[in-house]
Tab-separated table of C-alpha atoms in Angstrom:
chain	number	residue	atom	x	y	z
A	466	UNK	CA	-3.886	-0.160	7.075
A	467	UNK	CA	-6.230	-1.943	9.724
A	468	UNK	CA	-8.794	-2.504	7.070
A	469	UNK	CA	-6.394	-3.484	4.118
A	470	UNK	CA	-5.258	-6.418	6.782
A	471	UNK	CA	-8.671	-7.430	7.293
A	472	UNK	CA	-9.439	-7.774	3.616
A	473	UNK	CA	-6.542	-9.847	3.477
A	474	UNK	CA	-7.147	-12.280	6.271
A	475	UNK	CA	-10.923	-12.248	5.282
A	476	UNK	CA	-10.016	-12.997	1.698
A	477	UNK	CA	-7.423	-16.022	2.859
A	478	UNK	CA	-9.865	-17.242	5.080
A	479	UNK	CA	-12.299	-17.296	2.169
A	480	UNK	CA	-9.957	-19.259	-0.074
A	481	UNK	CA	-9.361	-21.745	2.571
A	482	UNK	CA	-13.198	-22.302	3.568
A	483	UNK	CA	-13.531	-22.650	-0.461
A	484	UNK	CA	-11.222	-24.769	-0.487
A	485	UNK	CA	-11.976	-27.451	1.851
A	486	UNK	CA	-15.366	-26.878	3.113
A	487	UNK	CA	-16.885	-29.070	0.662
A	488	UNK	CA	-14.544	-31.541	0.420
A	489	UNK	CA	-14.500	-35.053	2.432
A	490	UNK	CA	-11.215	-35.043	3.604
A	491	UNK	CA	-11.008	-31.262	4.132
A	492	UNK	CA	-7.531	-30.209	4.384
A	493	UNK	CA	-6.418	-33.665	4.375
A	494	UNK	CA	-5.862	-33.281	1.246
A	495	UNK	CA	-2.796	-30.788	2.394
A	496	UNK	CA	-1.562	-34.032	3.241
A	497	UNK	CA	-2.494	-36.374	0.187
A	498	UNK	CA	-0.954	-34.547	-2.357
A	499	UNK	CA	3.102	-34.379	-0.955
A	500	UNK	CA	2.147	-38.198	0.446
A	501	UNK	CA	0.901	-39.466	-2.772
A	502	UNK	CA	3.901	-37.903	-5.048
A	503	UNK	CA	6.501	-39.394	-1.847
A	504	UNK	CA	4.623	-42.860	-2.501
A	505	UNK	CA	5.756	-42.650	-6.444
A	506	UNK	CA	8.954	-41.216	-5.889
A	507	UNK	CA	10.290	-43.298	-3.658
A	508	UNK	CA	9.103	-46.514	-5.918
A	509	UNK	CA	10.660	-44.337	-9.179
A	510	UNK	CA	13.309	-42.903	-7.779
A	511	UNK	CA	14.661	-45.182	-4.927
A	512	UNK	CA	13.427	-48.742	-5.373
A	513	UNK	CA	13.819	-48.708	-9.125
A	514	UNK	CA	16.187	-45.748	-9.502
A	515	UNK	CA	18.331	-46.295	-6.515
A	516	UNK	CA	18.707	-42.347	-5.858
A	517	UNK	CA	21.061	-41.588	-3.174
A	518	UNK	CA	19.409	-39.625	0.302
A	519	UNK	CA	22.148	-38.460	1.276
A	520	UNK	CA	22.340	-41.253	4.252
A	521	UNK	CA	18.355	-40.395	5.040
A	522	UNK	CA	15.525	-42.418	4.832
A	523	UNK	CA	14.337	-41.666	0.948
A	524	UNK	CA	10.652	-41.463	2.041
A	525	UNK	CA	11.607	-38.314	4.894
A	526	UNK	CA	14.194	-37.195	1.994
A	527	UNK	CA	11.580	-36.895	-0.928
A	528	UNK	CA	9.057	-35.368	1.670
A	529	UNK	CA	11.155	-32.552	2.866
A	530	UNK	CA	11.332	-31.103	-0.417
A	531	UNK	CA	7.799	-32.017	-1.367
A	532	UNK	CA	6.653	-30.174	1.148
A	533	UNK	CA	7.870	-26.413	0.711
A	534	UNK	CA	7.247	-27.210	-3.037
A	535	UNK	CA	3.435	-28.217	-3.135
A	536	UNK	CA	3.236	-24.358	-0.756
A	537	UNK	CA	5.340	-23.322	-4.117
A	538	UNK	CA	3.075	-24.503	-6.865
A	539	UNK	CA	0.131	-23.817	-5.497
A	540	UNK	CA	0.186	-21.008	-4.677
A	541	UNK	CA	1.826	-19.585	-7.757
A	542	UNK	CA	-0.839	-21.694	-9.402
A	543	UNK	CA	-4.228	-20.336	-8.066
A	544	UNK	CA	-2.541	-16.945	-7.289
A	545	UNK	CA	-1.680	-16.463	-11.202
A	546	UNK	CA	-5.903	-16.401	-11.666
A	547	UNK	CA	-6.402	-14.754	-8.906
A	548	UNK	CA	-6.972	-11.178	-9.966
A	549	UNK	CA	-9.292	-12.551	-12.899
A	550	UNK	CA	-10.910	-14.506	-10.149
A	551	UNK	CA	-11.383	-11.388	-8.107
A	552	UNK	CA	-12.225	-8.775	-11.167
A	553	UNK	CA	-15.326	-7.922	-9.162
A	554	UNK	CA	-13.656	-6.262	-6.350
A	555	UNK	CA	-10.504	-5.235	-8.430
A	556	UNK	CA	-12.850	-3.728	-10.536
A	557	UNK	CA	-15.120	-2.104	-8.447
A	558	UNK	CA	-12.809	-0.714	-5.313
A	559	UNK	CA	-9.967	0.589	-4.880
A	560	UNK	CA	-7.667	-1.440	-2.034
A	561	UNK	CA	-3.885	-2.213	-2.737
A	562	UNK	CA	-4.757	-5.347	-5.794
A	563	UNK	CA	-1.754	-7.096	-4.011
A	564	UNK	CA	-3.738	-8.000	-1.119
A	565	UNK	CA	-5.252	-10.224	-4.035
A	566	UNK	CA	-2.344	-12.693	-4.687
A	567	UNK	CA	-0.753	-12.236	-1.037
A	568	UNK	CA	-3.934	-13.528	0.243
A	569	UNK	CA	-3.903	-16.828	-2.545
A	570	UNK	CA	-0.253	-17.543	-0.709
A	571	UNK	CA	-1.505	-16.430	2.682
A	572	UNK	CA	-4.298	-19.271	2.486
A	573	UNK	CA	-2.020	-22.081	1.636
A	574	UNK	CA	-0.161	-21.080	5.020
A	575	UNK	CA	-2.724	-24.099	6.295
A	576	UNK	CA	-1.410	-26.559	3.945
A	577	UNK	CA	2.303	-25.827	4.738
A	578	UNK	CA	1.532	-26.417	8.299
A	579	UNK	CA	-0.548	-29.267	7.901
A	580	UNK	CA	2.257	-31.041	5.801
A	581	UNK	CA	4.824	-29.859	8.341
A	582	UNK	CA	3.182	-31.664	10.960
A	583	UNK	CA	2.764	-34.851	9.103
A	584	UNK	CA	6.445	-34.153	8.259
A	585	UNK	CA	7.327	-33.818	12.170
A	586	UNK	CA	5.721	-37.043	12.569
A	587	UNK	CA	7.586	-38.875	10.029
A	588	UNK	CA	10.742	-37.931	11.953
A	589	UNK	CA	9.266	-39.666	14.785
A	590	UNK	CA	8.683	-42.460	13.421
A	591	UNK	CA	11.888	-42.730	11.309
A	592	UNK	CA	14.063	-41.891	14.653
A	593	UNK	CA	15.736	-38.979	12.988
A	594	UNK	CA	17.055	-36.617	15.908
A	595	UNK	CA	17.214	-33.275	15.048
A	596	UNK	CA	20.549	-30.972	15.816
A	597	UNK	CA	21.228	-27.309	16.602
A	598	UNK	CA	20.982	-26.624	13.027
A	599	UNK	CA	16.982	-27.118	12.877
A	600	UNK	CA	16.509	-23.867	14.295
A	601	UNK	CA	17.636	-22.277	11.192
A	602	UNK	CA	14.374	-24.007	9.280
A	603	UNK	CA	12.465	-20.789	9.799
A	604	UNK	CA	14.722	-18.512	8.007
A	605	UNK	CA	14.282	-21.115	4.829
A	606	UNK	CA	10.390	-21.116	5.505
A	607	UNK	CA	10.858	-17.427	5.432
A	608	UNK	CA	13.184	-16.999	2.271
A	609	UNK	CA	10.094	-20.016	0.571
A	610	UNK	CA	7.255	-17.539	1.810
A	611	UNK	CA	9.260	-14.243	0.574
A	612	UNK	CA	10.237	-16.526	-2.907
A	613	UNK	CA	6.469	-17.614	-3.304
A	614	UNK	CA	4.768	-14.218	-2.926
A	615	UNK	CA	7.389	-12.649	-5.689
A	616	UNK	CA	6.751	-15.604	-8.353
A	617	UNK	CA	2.794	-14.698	-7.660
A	618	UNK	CA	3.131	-11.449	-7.821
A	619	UNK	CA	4.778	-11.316	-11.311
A	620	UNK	CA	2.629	-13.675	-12.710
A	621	UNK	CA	-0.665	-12.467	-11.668
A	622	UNK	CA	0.264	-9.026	-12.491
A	623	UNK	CA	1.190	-10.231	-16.267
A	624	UNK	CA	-2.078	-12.391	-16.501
A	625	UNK	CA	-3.964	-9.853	-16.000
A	626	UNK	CA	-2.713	-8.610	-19.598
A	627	UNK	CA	-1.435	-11.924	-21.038
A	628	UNK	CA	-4.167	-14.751	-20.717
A	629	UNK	CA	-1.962	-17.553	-21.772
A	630	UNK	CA	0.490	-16.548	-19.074
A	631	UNK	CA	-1.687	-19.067	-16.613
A	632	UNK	CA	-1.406	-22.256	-19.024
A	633	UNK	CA	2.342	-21.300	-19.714
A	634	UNK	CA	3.046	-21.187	-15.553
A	635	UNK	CA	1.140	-24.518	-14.905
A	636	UNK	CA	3.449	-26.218	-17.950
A	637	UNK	CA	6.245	-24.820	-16.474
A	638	UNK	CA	5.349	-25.445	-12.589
A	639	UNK	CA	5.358	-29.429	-14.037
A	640	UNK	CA	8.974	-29.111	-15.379
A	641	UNK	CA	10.421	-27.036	-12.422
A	642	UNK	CA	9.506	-29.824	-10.343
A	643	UNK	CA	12.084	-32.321	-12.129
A	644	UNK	CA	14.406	-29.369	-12.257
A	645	UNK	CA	14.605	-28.548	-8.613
A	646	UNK	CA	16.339	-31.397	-6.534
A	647	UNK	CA	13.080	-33.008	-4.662
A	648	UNK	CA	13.450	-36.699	-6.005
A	649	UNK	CA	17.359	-36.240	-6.281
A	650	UNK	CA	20.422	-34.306	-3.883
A	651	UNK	CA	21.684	-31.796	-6.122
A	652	UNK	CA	25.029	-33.612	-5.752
A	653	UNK	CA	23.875	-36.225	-8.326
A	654	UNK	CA	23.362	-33.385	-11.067
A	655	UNK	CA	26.547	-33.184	-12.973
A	656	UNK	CA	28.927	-30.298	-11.562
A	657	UNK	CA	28.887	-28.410	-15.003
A	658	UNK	CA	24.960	-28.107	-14.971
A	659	UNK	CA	24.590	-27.318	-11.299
A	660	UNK	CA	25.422	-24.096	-11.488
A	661	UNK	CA	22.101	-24.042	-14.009
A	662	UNK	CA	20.175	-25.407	-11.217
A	663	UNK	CA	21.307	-23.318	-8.677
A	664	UNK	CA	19.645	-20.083	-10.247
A	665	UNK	CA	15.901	-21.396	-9.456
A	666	UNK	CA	16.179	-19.948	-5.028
A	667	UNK	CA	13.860	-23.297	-4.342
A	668	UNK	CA	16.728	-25.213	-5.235
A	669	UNK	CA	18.922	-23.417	-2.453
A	670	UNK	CA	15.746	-23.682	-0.171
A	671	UNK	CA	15.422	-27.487	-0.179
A	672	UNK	CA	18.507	-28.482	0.006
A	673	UNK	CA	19.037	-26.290	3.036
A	674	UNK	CA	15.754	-27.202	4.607
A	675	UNK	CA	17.112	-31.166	4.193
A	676	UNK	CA	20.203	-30.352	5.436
A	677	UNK	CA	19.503	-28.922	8.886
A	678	UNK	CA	16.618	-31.253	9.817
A	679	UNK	CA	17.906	-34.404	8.044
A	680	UNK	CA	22.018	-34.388	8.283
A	681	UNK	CA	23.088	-33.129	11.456
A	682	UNK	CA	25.564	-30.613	9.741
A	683	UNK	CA	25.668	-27.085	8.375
A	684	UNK	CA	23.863	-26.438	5.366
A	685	UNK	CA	26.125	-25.680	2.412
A	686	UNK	CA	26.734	-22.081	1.913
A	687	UNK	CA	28.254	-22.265	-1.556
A	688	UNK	CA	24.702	-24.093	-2.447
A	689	UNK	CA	22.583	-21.779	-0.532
A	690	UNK	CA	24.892	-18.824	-0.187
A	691	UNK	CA	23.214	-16.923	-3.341
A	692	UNK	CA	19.849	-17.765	-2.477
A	693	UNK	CA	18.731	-15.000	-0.517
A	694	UNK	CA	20.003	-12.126	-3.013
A	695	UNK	CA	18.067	-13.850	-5.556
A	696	UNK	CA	14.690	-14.612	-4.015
A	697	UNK	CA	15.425	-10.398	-2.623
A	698	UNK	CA	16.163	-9.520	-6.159
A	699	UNK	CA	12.738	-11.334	-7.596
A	700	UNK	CA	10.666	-9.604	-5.139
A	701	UNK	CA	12.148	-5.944	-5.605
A	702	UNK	CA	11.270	-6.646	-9.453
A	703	UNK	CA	7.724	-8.345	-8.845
A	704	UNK	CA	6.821	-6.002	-6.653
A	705	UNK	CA	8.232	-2.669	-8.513
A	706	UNK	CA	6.308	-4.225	-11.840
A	707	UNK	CA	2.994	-4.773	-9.650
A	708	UNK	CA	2.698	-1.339	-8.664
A	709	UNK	CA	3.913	-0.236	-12.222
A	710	UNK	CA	1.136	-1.942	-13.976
A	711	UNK	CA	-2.355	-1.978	-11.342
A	712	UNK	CA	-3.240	1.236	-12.086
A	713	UNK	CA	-4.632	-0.210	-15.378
A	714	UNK	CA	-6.080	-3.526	-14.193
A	715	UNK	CA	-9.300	-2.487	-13.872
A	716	UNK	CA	-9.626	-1.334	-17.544
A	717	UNK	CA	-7.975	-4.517	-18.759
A	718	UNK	CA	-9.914	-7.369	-16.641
């Protein structure tokens, strides 16, 4: 077990020196990307738009959902490659392959936390105090992490015999975005389609991340009540069709 956890820190570590070690900015460009898409959203969606916040400032608003969904999409989006990436070592040793795609997620860990920071900043600056009902914002980290690994899992374990299942997830990633509230509250959706968008867990996630650092209140169970047994239920299944299927990875990469 020791040396199955140092594969996967040495393989997240090597995704994040990858990454950023030739790049300029580095991980800076954690930062950029949720910045950048809160720049256009809140021209879109709050100067033009005039989307409620739910009393917050629309720039915080749009970033606290930005942020746990850039760790969402890419992660699922380089961990979907990632045992084709890998076929070298998937091919050539025998280790669990989901220290593969756990270590994709693992090494965007660094971007989460850069973008958290710039997020705890941004409170700062904005004034926003936060109540007793921040300290529940690692249990929705937690239930993002657990949600994250289980979309990777499933679809790197079906790219591996589907190629077009990569192209497919990045096509979808870009409409999930507008179907998860980030540059809206779920409140504006209309009540006979929300129950639609409460079956995606990131929904659930966001809106109670937003509502325990942003409103001083409880978040809302009846929003977030259901997603836990889902994001559970997804990684049972991901994980049960993982170990169903690696035994013939090697002879399909």
């Amino acid at each position: 077990a020791g040396a199955y956890l140092e594969l996967l820190m040495n393989l997240a570590r090597r995704e994040v020196k990858g990454r950023y070690s030739q790049s300029l900015f580095g991980a800076g460009w954690a930062i950029a990307q949720p910045l950048a898409m809160m720049a256009v959203f809140t021209l879109v969606f709050s100067r033009l738009g005039q989307m409620p916040s739910g009393g917050a400032p629309y720039p915080l608003f749009a970033f606290a959902a930005l942020v746990p969904w850039f760790f969402f999409s890419n992660s699922v989006n380089s961990g979907t490659m990632s045992l084709i990436t890998y076929r070298n070592i998937v091919t050539k040793t025998y280790f669990p392959r989901e220290i593969v795609p756990l270590a994709q997620v693992g090494s965007r860990l660094v971007d989460l936390a850069a973008a958290s920071s710039l997020f705890a900043l941004l409170l700062i600056y904005y004034g926003v105090s936060l109540s007793a009902w921040a300290a529940l914002t690692p249990l929705f980290v937690v239930l993002l992490i657990l949600f994250t690994l289980g979309t990777t899992l499933l679809t790197s374990s079906l790219n591996v015999f589907y190629r077009d299942v990569s192209p497919v997830v990045q096509i979808g990633l870009q409409l999930w975005l507008y179907l998860t509230p980030v540059a809206y509250p779920l409140s504006a959706v209309p009540e006979e389609y929300r129950a639609f968008f409460l079956l995606s867990p990131l929904a659930g996630v966001v809106e109670g991340l937003r509502s325990v650092l942003l409103s001083d209140r409880a978040p809302d169970w009846g929003v977030v009540g259901l997603t836990p047994a889902l994001i559970v239920g997804l990684l049972a299944a991901a994980l049960l069709l993982f170990k169903r299927t690696d035994k013939y990875f090697a002879d399909v990469i």
